[in-house]
Coordinates of C-alpha atoms in Angstrom, one line a residue:
M212 CA -0.4 -0.3 0.1
L213 CA 3.1 2.3 0.3
M214 CA 4.5 1.4 -2.5
G215 CA 1.2 2.6 -4.4
V216 CA 0.4 5.8 -2.7
L217 CA 4.3 7.2 -3.3
L218 CA 4.1 6.1 -7.2
S219 CA 0.3 8.1 -6.8
A220 CA 2.2 11.0 -4.6
A221 CA 5.5 10.5 -7.8
M222 CA 2.6 10.6 -10.5
A223 CA 4.3 7.9 -12.4
V224 CA 2.9 7.1 -16.0
P225 CA -0.1 3.8 -15.2
D226 CA 1.5 0.7 -16.3
A227 CA 0.8 -1.1 -19.2
K228 CA -0.3 -4.8 -17.6
A229 CA -2.3 -2.7 -15.4
I230 CA -4.0 -1.4 -17.2
Q231 CA -4.7 -4.0 -19.8
A232 CA -6.0 -6.1 -16.8
R233 CA -8.9 -3.5 -15.4
A234 CA -10.4 -3.3 -18.7
K235 CA -10.8 -6.3 -18.9
D236 CA -12.0 -6.8 -15.6
W237 CA -16.2 -6.5 -16.1
R238 CA -16.6 -4.9 -12.6
N239 CA -13.6 -2.2 -12.4
G240 CA -16.1 0.9 -13.1
A241 CA -19.2 -0.6 -14.9
I242 CA -22.6 1.2 -14.5
V243 CA -25.1 -1.2 -12.1
Y244 CA -28.5 -0.3 -13.0
Q245 CA -30.8 -1.3 -9.8
V246 CA -34.7 -2.2 -10.1
F247 CA -37.4 -3.3 -7.6
V248 CA -38.7 -5.6 -10.5
D249 CA -42.4 -4.9 -8.4
R250 CA -42.5 -1.2 -9.0
F251 CA -40.4 -1.1 -12.4
A252 CA -42.1 -2.2 -15.7
P253 CA -46.0 -3.3 -15.7
S254 CA -46.8 -7.0 -16.3
A255 CA -48.2 -7.5 -19.8
N256 CA -50.0 -10.5 -17.9
L257 CA -51.5 -8.4 -15.0
D258 CA -55.5 -9.5 -15.4
G259 CA -53.4 -13.6 -15.0
K260 CA -51.5 -13.2 -12.3
R261 CA -54.2 -11.5 -10.5
S262 CA -54.9 -15.1 -8.1
L263 CA -51.3 -14.4 -7.4
Y264 CA -52.0 -12.1 -4.8
P265 CA -54.5 -12.7 -2.1
A266 CA -55.5 -11.1 0.9
P267 CA -53.9 -9.1 2.8
A268 CA -52.4 -8.1 -0.6
V269 CA -54.1 -5.1 -2.8
L270 CA -53.1 -4.5 -6.7
R271 CA -52.4 -1.4 -7.6
D272 CA -52.7 0.9 -10.8
W273 CA -49.4 2.1 -11.6
T274 CA -50.5 6.0 -11.4
Q275 CA -50.6 4.7 -8.7
T276 CA -47.9 6.3 -5.8
P277 CA -47.2 4.2 -2.2
K278 CA -48.2 6.0 0.5
P279 CA -46.3 5.3 4.5
S280 CA -48.6 3.5 6.1
S281 CA -49.2 2.5 10.1
W282 CA -48.7 -0.2 12.5
D283 CA -52.3 -3.2 11.8
P284 CA -52.2 -5.1 14.3
K285 CA -54.7 -8.3 12.9
I286 CA -51.4 -8.5 10.1
Q287 CA -48.6 -7.8 12.1
S288 CA -47.7 -5.5 10.1
Y289 CA -47.3 -2.2 7.8
P290 CA -50.8 -2.1 5.1
H291 CA -48.0 -1.2 2.3
V292 CA -45.5 -3.6 2.0
F293 CA -48.3 -6.2 0.7
E294 CA -49.0 -3.6 -1.7
F295 CA -48.5 -4.3 -5.8
W296 CA -47.5 -2.9 -9.1
G297 CA -47.4 -5.7 -10.8
G298 CA -43.8 -5.5 -12.4
D299 CA -41.9 -9.1 -13.0
L300 CA -38.8 -10.9 -15.0
E301 CA -40.8 -10.6 -18.2
S302 CA -42.1 -6.7 -18.1
T303 CA -38.2 -6.2 -17.0
R304 CA -36.4 -8.2 -19.5
S305 CA -39.0 -6.0 -21.9
K306 CA -37.3 -3.1 -20.9
L307 CA -33.4 -3.7 -22.3
D308 CA -33.8 -2.3 -25.3
Y309 CA -34.6 0.9 -22.3
L310 CA -31.4 -0.2 -20.6
Q311 CA -28.9 -1.1 -23.1
R312 CA -28.9 2.5 -25.3
F313 CA -29.1 4.4 -21.7
G314 CA -25.1 2.7 -21.5
A315 CA -26.5 0.1 -18.6
D316 CA -23.5 -2.8 -18.1
V317 CA -25.1 -4.2 -15.1
L318 CA -28.7 -5.4 -14.5
Y319 CA -29.1 -5.8 -10.1
L320 CA -32.4 -6.7 -8.5
L321 CA -33.6 -6.3 -5.7
P322 CA -34.5 -9.5 -4.5
I323 CA -36.8 -12.0 -5.9
F324 CA -37.5 -14.8 -4.1
T325 CA -40.8 -16.1 -2.3
S326 CA -42.1 -13.8 -0.5
P327 CA -45.3 -12.9 1.5
T328 CA -43.9 -9.1 0.9
N329 CA -43.2 -7.0 -1.9
H330 CA -39.7 -6.3 -0.6
K331 CA -38.7 -9.7 0.2
Y332 CA -36.7 -8.9 1.8
D333 CA -38.1 -11.8 4.6
T334 CA -37.1 -14.9 1.6
E335 CA -38.8 -17.7 1.9
D336 CA -37.5 -19.8 -0.2
Y337 CA -34.6 -19.1 -2.3
H338 CA -33.9 -21.9 -3.9
E339 CA -38.2 -20.5 -5.6
I340 CA -38.3 -18.0 -8.1
D341 CA -41.8 -15.5 -6.1
P342 CA -44.3 -17.0 -8.6
Q343 CA -45.5 -12.7 -9.1
Y344 CA -42.0 -12.8 -10.8
G345 CA -42.2 -16.0 -12.9
S346 CA -40.4 -18.6 -13.1
H347 CA -36.8 -20.6 -13.1
A348 CA -37.5 -20.5 -16.9
D349 CA -38.4 -16.3 -16.8
L350 CA -34.8 -15.2 -14.8
Q351 CA -33.2 -17.9 -17.0
R352 CA -34.8 -15.6 -20.6
L353 CA -33.8 -12.4 -19.1
I354 CA -29.4 -13.6 -17.7
K355 CA -29.4 -14.7 -21.6
D356 CA -31.2 -12.5 -23.4
L357 CA -29.0 -10.2 -21.2
H358 CA -25.4 -12.2 -21.6
R359 CA -26.9 -12.2 -25.3
R360 CA -26.1 -8.4 -25.5
G361 CA -22.6 -8.0 -23.0
M362 CA -24.8 -7.1 -20.1
K363 CA -24.3 -8.9 -16.8
I364 CA -26.9 -9.5 -13.4
M365 CA -26.8 -9.6 -10.5
L366 CA -29.2 -10.7 -7.3
D367 CA -29.6 -9.8 -4.1
G368 CA -28.5 -11.8 -1.5
V369 CA -30.8 -11.6 2.0
F370 CA -28.5 -14.1 4.6
N371 CA -28.2 -12.7 7.5
H372 CA -32.1 -13.0 8.3
I373 CA -34.8 -15.2 6.6
G374 CA -38.1 -14.6 6.9
V375 CA -40.8 -15.4 9.2
T376 CA -43.1 -18.0 6.5
S377 CA -39.8 -20.1 5.9
P378 CA -40.9 -23.5 6.5
I379 CA -37.3 -24.4 7.1
F380 CA -38.0 -21.8 10.2
Q381 CA -41.0 -22.8 10.7
K382 CA -40.4 -26.4 11.6
A383 CA -37.4 -25.7 14.2
K384 CA -39.4 -23.4 16.0
D385 CA -42.2 -25.4 16.7
D386 CA -39.8 -28.6 16.7
P387 CA -37.2 -28.6 19.8
K388 CA -35.5 -31.2 18.7
D389 CA -36.0 -29.9 15.1
P390 CA -32.0 -30.3 13.1
R391 CA -32.5 -26.9 12.1
R392 CA -32.7 -26.0 15.8
D393 CA -29.6 -24.5 15.5
W394 CA -29.8 -22.4 12.2
F395 CA -31.8 -19.7 14.6
F396 CA -31.7 -18.1 17.9
F397 CA -34.7 -19.3 20.6
D398 CA -34.4 -18.1 23.8
K399 CA -37.4 -17.6 26.2
S400 CA -35.8 -13.6 27.1
Y401 CA -36.5 -12.7 23.3
E402 CA -40.4 -11.7 23.1
R403 CA -41.3 -13.8 20.7
G404 CA -39.0 -16.7 21.5
Y405 CA -36.6 -16.0 18.7
R406 CA -33.9 -13.2 17.9
G407 CA -35.1 -11.1 14.9
W408 CA -33.2 -8.7 12.4
S409 CA -32.9 -5.8 13.8
G410 CA -36.0 -6.0 16.4
V411 CA -37.9 -6.8 13.4
P412 CA -40.0 -9.8 14.4
T413 CA -40.6 -10.9 10.6
M414 CA -36.9 -11.8 9.9
P415 CA -35.5 -14.2 12.2
G416 CA -32.1 -14.4 12.4
L417 CA -30.0 -16.7 11.2
K418 CA -27.7 -17.7 13.1
L419 CA -24.5 -17.9 10.8
E420 CA -22.0 -19.7 13.3
T421 CA -23.8 -23.3 12.2
P422 CA -21.5 -25.0 10.0
G423 CA -24.9 -26.0 7.9
V424 CA -26.6 -22.4 7.7
R425 CA -22.7 -21.4 6.0
D426 CA -23.1 -24.7 3.6
F427 CA -27.1 -24.2 2.6
L428 CA -26.2 -20.4 2.2
W429 CA -22.9 -20.3 0.3
K430 CA -20.6 -23.5 0.4
G431 CA -21.9 -26.4 -0.4
K432 CA -21.8 -27.3 -3.8
D433 CA -25.8 -26.5 -4.4
S434 CA -26.2 -24.3 -1.7
V435 CA -27.9 -20.4 -3.1
V436 CA -25.0 -18.5 -4.0
R437 CA -22.9 -21.2 -5.8
R438 CA -27.0 -22.8 -7.3
Y439 CA -27.3 -19.2 -9.4
L440 CA -23.5 -18.4 -10.1
K441 CA -24.7 -22.5 -12.0
D442 CA -27.3 -21.2 -13.6
G443 CA -25.1 -17.7 -14.9
I444 CA -25.3 -15.1 -12.7
D445 CA -22.8 -13.2 -12.5
G446 CA -22.5 -12.5 -9.3
W447 CA -24.8 -10.8 -6.7
R448 CA -25.1 -7.9 -3.5
L449 CA -25.3 -8.9 -0.5
D450 CA -27.8 -7.2 2.3
V451 CA -26.9 -6.1 5.5
A452 CA -23.3 -7.5 5.0
F453 CA -21.6 -5.3 7.8
E454 CA -23.1 -7.3 9.8
L455 CA -21.9 -11.1 7.9
G456 CA -18.7 -9.1 9.4
P457 CA -14.9 -9.9 7.7
D458 CA -14.6 -14.1 8.5
L459 CA -17.4 -14.9 7.2
L460 CA -18.3 -12.3 3.8
R461 CA -14.2 -13.7 3.3
D462 CA -15.7 -17.4 2.9
L463 CA -18.6 -16.5 1.5
T464 CA -16.6 -14.4 -1.2
K465 CA -14.5 -16.9 -2.5
S466 CA -16.8 -19.4 -2.5
A467 CA -18.3 -17.1 -4.8
H468 CA -15.2 -16.8 -6.9
A469 CA -14.6 -20.9 -7.1
Q470 CA -17.8 -21.4 -8.3
K471 CA -17.5 -18.6 -11.2
K472 CA -14.0 -16.3 -11.0
G473 CA -14.7 -13.1 -12.0
S474 CA -17.9 -13.0 -9.9
A475 CA -18.7 -10.3 -8.1
V476 CA -19.4 -9.8 -4.3
V477 CA -20.7 -6.2 -3.5
G478 CA -21.9 -5.4 0.5
E479 CA -24.1 -3.3 1.8
I480 CA -20.8 -2.0 4.0
S481 CA -21.8 1.9 3.5
G482 CA -19.4 3.7 6.2
Y483 CA -16.1 4.5 4.7
P484 CA -14.4 2.7 2.2
S485 CA -11.5 1.8 3.8
N486 CA -10.4 -2.3 5.3
W487 CA -13.6 -5.0 3.8
F488 CA -11.9 -5.7 0.6
D489 CA -9.9 -8.9 1.4
A490 CA -13.8 -9.8 2.6
V491 CA -15.4 -8.6 -0.8
D492 CA -14.6 -7.5 -4.6
G493 CA -16.3 -3.4 -3.2
V494 CA -18.6 -2.5 -1.0
F495 CA -21.3 0.8 -1.1
N496 CA -19.5 3.9 -1.6
F497 CA -21.9 6.0 -0.6
A498 CA -18.5 8.6 1.1
S499 CA -18.0 9.6 -2.0
L500 CA -20.8 11.3 -3.1
A501 CA -21.0 12.2 0.5
I502 CA -17.8 14.6 -0.3
G503 CA -19.1 16.3 -2.8
Q504 CA -22.1 16.9 -2.1
R505 CA -20.8 18.4 1.3
M506 CA -18.4 20.0 -0.8
L507 CA -21.6 21.8 -3.2
S508 CA -23.4 23.3 -0.2
G509 CA -20.2 25.0 0.5
A510 CA -19.0 22.8 4.2
I511 CA -16.0 22.3 2.7
R512 CA -14.1 24.0 -0.4
G513 CA -12.8 22.1 -3.7
G514 CA -9.0 21.9 -2.9
Q515 CA -10.1 20.1 0.3
A516 CA -12.2 17.5 -1.2
G517 CA -10.5 16.2 -3.5
R518 CA -7.6 15.5 -0.4
M519 CA -10.8 14.3 0.6
Y520 CA -10.8 11.4 -2.4
A521 CA -7.6 11.3 -2.9
D522 CA -6.9 10.2 1.1
M523 CA -9.6 7.8 -0.1
V524 CA -7.8 7.2 -3.4
A525 CA -4.9 5.5 -0.9
D526 CA -6.8 4.6 2.2
A527 CA -9.4 1.9 -0.2
G528 CA -7.1 1.3 -3.4
L529 CA -8.2 2.1 -6.5
E530 CA -8.4 -1.7 -7.8
N531 CA -11.0 -1.8 -4.2
L532 CA -13.3 1.4 -4.9
L533 CA -13.1 0.8 -9.1
K534 CA -15.5 -1.8 -7.3
S535 CA -17.3 -0.7 -5.4
W536 CA -20.9 0.9 -6.1
I537 CA -21.0 4.8 -6.5
L538 CA -24.6 6.3 -4.9
P539 CA -26.7 8.8 -4.7
E540 CA -29.6 6.9 -3.3
N541 CA -31.3 3.4 -3.4
H542 CA -34.9 1.8 -2.1
D543 CA -33.1 2.5 1.3
T544 CA -32.7 6.6 1.1
P545 CA -34.8 9.4 -0.6
R546 CA -34.8 9.7 -3.9
L547 CA -32.4 12.3 -4.3
A548 CA -34.6 14.8 -6.1
S549 CA -36.7 15.1 -3.3
L550 CA -33.6 16.0 -0.7
V551 CA -31.9 18.5 -4.3
K552 CA -34.3 20.3 -5.9
D553 CA -31.7 22.0 -8.0
V554 CA -31.1 20.2 -11.4
K555 CA -28.3 22.1 -12.0
T556 CA -27.0 20.7 -8.7
R557 CA -27.9 17.0 -8.9
N558 CA -26.3 17.5 -12.0
L559 CA -22.9 17.9 -10.6
I560 CA -23.5 15.2 -7.8
A561 CA -24.0 12.9 -11.6
G562 CA -21.2 14.2 -12.7
L563 CA -19.0 13.6 -9.8
Q564 CA -20.4 10.1 -9.3
F565 CA -19.4 9.4 -13.1
T566 CA -16.0 10.4 -13.6
L567 CA -14.7 9.5 -9.7
P568 CA -12.7 6.3 -9.4
G569 CA -16.1 3.2 -8.7
A570 CA -18.9 1.5 -10.8
P571 CA -22.2 4.4 -10.7
C572 CA -25.4 2.5 -9.3
V573 CA -28.7 4.0 -11.1
Y574 CA -31.0 3.4 -8.1
Y575 CA -34.2 3.4 -11.4
G576 CA -35.8 6.2 -12.0
L577 CA -32.7 8.7 -11.0
E578 CA -32.4 9.0 -14.5
L579 CA -35.1 10.8 -15.1
G580 CA -35.5 13.0 -11.5
M581 CA -37.7 10.7 -9.6
E582 CA -39.4 12.3 -7.0
G583 CA -39.8 10.0 -2.3
Q584 CA -38.6 10.9 0.4
G585 CA -38.9 7.7 2.4
D586 CA -40.1 4.8 2.9
P587 CA -42.3 3.2 0.5
Q588 CA -42.3 7.5 -1.5
N589 CA -39.1 6.2 -2.8
R590 CA -39.9 2.7 -4.2
A591 CA -43.0 4.2 -6.5
P592 CA -43.2 2.8 -10.0
M593 CA -41.2 3.7 -12.8
R594 CA -41.6 7.1 -14.7
W595 CA -41.7 5.7 -18.0
D596 CA -43.8 9.7 -18.5
L597 CA -40.5 11.1 -17.8
V598 CA -37.8 9.3 -20.6
R599 CA -38.1 12.7 -22.6
E600 CA -34.7 13.7 -24.0
D601 CA -36.1 17.7 -23.2
N602 CA -36.0 15.8 -19.8
P603 CA -32.6 17.4 -18.4
D604 CA -32.2 15.6 -15.7
Y605 CA -31.6 12.3 -18.2
A606 CA -30.3 14.7 -20.8
F607 CA -27.2 14.9 -18.5
M608 CA -26.6 11.2 -17.6
K609 CA -26.6 10.2 -21.1
K610 CA -24.5 12.7 -22.0
L611 CA -21.6 12.1 -18.8
I612 CA -22.6 8.7 -20.1
Q613 CA -21.8 9.0 -23.5
I614 CA -18.6 10.6 -22.6
R615 CA -17.5 7.7 -19.5
K616 CA -17.9 5.5 -22.9
A617 CA -16.1 7.1 -24.1
H618 CA -12.8 8.0 -22.1
P619 CA -11.4 4.7 -20.9
A620 CA -10.4 6.2 -18.2
L621 CA -12.7 7.3 -16.8
R622 CA -13.5 3.7 -16.0
Y623 CA -10.4 2.5 -14.5
G624 CA -7.9 5.7 -15.5
D625 CA -5.7 5.5 -12.5
F626 CA -6.5 8.9 -9.7
T627 CA -4.2 12.3 -9.2
A628 CA -5.7 15.4 -7.2
L629 CA -4.9 18.2 -8.1
Q630 CA -3.6 22.0 -5.9
S631 CA -6.4 23.2 -6.2
D632 CA -8.5 25.9 -4.2
K633 CA -11.9 26.7 -5.0
L634 CA -11.9 24.1 -7.3
L635 CA -12.3 21.2 -7.6
A636 CA -9.4 19.0 -9.7
F637 CA -8.8 16.0 -9.9
S638 CA -7.2 13.7 -13.3
R639 CA -8.0 10.5 -14.6
T640 CA -4.8 8.7 -17.0
T641 CA -4.0 5.6 -18.1
D642 CA -0.8 4.1 -20.0
K643 CA -1.7 5.8 -22.6
L644 CA -1.2 10.1 -22.9
R645 CA -4.6 10.0 -25.3
D646 CA -6.9 9.0 -22.4
T647 CA -6.2 11.8 -20.0
V648 CA -8.9 13.2 -18.8
F649 CA -9.2 16.1 -16.5
V650 CA -12.2 17.0 -13.8
L651 CA -12.9 20.9 -12.7
M652 CA -15.8 21.5 -10.3
N653 CA -16.9 24.9 -9.2
P654 CA -18.6 24.2 -6.8
T655 CA -19.3 28.0 -6.1
D656 CA -21.8 30.5 -6.7
E657 CA -19.4 33.0 -8.5
K658 CA -17.1 32.5 -11.6
V659 CA -14.0 30.4 -10.7
K660 CA -10.2 31.0 -12.2
E661 CA -7.3 29.4 -11.0
V662 CA -3.5 27.7 -12.2
F663 CA -2.2 24.3 -10.9
P664 CA 0.2 21.6 -12.0
G665 CA -1.8 19.3 -14.1
R666 CA 0.9 16.6 -13.2
V667 CA 0.8 15.2 -17.0
G668 CA 4.4 15.4 -18.0
R669 CA 3.5 14.3 -21.5
I670 CA 1.9 17.3 -22.4
L671 CA 3.2 19.6 -24.5
S672 CA 3.8 23.6 -23.5
W673 CA 0.7 24.6 -24.9
G674 CA -1.1 21.8 -25.4
E675 CA -5.4 22.9 -25.4
L676 CA -7.5 21.0 -23.7
R677 CA -11.2 21.0 -25.2
D678 CA -14.2 20.0 -22.6
Q679 CA -16.6 17.5 -23.4
L680 CA -19.5 19.2 -22.3
G681 CA -19.0 21.7 -24.5
T682 CA -18.3 24.5 -21.4
G683 CA -14.8 25.8 -22.8
R684 CA -10.9 25.2 -23.6
A685 CA -8.4 25.7 -21.7
R686 CA -4.5 24.7 -22.1
S687 CA -1.9 23.2 -20.3
I688 CA 1.0 26.2 -20.5
N689 CA 4.9 24.5 -19.2
G690 CA 3.3 21.7 -17.3
M691 CA 0.8 24.2 -15.5
I692 CA -2.9 24.1 -15.9
E693 CA -5.2 28.2 -16.9
V694 CA -8.3 27.7 -16.4
E695 CA -11.5 29.6 -15.5
V696 CA -14.6 27.9 -14.9
P697 CA -18.3 29.3 -14.5
A698 CA -20.7 29.2 -11.3
R699 CA -21.5 26.0 -10.0
S700 CA -20.4 24.1 -12.7
M701 CA -17.7 21.4 -14.6
M702 CA -15.9 20.7 -17.0
I703 CA -14.3 17.2 -18.5
M704 CA -11.2 18.1 -20.6
T705 CA -9.9 15.8 -22.8
L706 CA -6.7 16.2 -24.1
S707 CA -6.7 17.6 -28.4
T708 CA -4.3 15.7 -30.0
D709 CA -5.9 15.7 -33.8
P710 CA -3.2 16.3 -36.5
Y711 CA -2.6 19.5 -38.4
G712 CA -1.6 19.3 -41.4
G713 CA -1.1 14.6 -40.9
Y714 CA 1.6 15.9 -38.5
S715 CA 0.6 15.3 -34.8
P716 CA 3.5 16.7 -32.1
Y717 CA 2.1 13.4 -30.4
D718 CA 2.6 11.0 -32.6
R719 CA 5.2 9.1 -31.2
V720 CA 4.4 10.3 -27.4
G721 CA 1.8 7.7 -26.8

């Protein structure tokens, strides 16, 4: 690690072999699209599925918005968790053209296994697809269609707890001699005689220290993790992964990689992104955008944010950050558009999401500016009516994705913070000079002009830099970048190496 920090400080030319290895690994810098199957796309066979939603379930119209509810003692739950909109795997598959055109590399599905609720984090049977969503055959068709398009698929693994309706749990609860009794925490000290996850009675905690539980979930040849990797999925997102702890996560990840080399294991670990990467491939890197949002609020200066990002790369390791997901929102948080009303500010946050080291995770509808405070409003049906080119959120994010796809450094290049003050300034570089990208952001309400070293020695004096967002141009003069950035805006600057009269001074440089 120390050697990596020293090399970064010296701004060495990135190693060609390391860059090539990163480029071949689909997990590095992938654009992940997160889908709640029930709410993503209307089913084409809704009338034929109505029997799959018996009371207390309620089937809603797609135009209705979820509303929070109060605890109902009759059903021992919140009624809104039994409200459904009817989306399924086949309707999700019908929208793959949209996802591919948008630029998604990975489809990540919230839980799809049998469960009585709409969120399905209370698994009833890990080996069965919920009939509301379809069948194993439907999942297979989805996997094959995604792979045919060069895309990947990841499932949500809820392995810290199970659903109270699970036959495994019910048998263990009713029979003290059941062989799976030690899969759970039974004790009279608990209100209902067993321990629920976070005190929730409908989600009994699994005693992962029991070897049989680990064999069932990930170690055994027919375990849940291995079975779906055999079926063709490309990885797992692990729910409340931090509660599994590093030792068990390391064991799970080892099993996944043994079953499918190069598969992804990304844990819901949303603190500072370090100290977990011997146990998982990636984590939830909410911290990257937390820094950016504080910068945009005026709490920290741009240059200070750049130093924080440099520290993050040094602490976590670039290879690990590239596989970690950068999220401005997901199904557990308020929608970004509800927290940040100004579309310009949201676009700057999106700019950071798609240029900082990591894998941008787009929760369905983020690209459209969908609103929603807490659960369940943040899980409203997809607003397909907002998919329009005049939608500023949608248009800007598509532009960012186009730029990212065209410039490999933004996907898997090295990161270097530059010595700016008010501006946030950093570079993303590969072993090829022409891949160099400078990202400059002005979080203030005034135009800012600054000068700082570009730290890329192969850029010639008077080298022209062009803004891919069309804001302006700059030059590198004697190694110094002099730039003027308008208020509340960003530039994504690339090096102009276009030949003039058939000649370019960069022909032999790289």
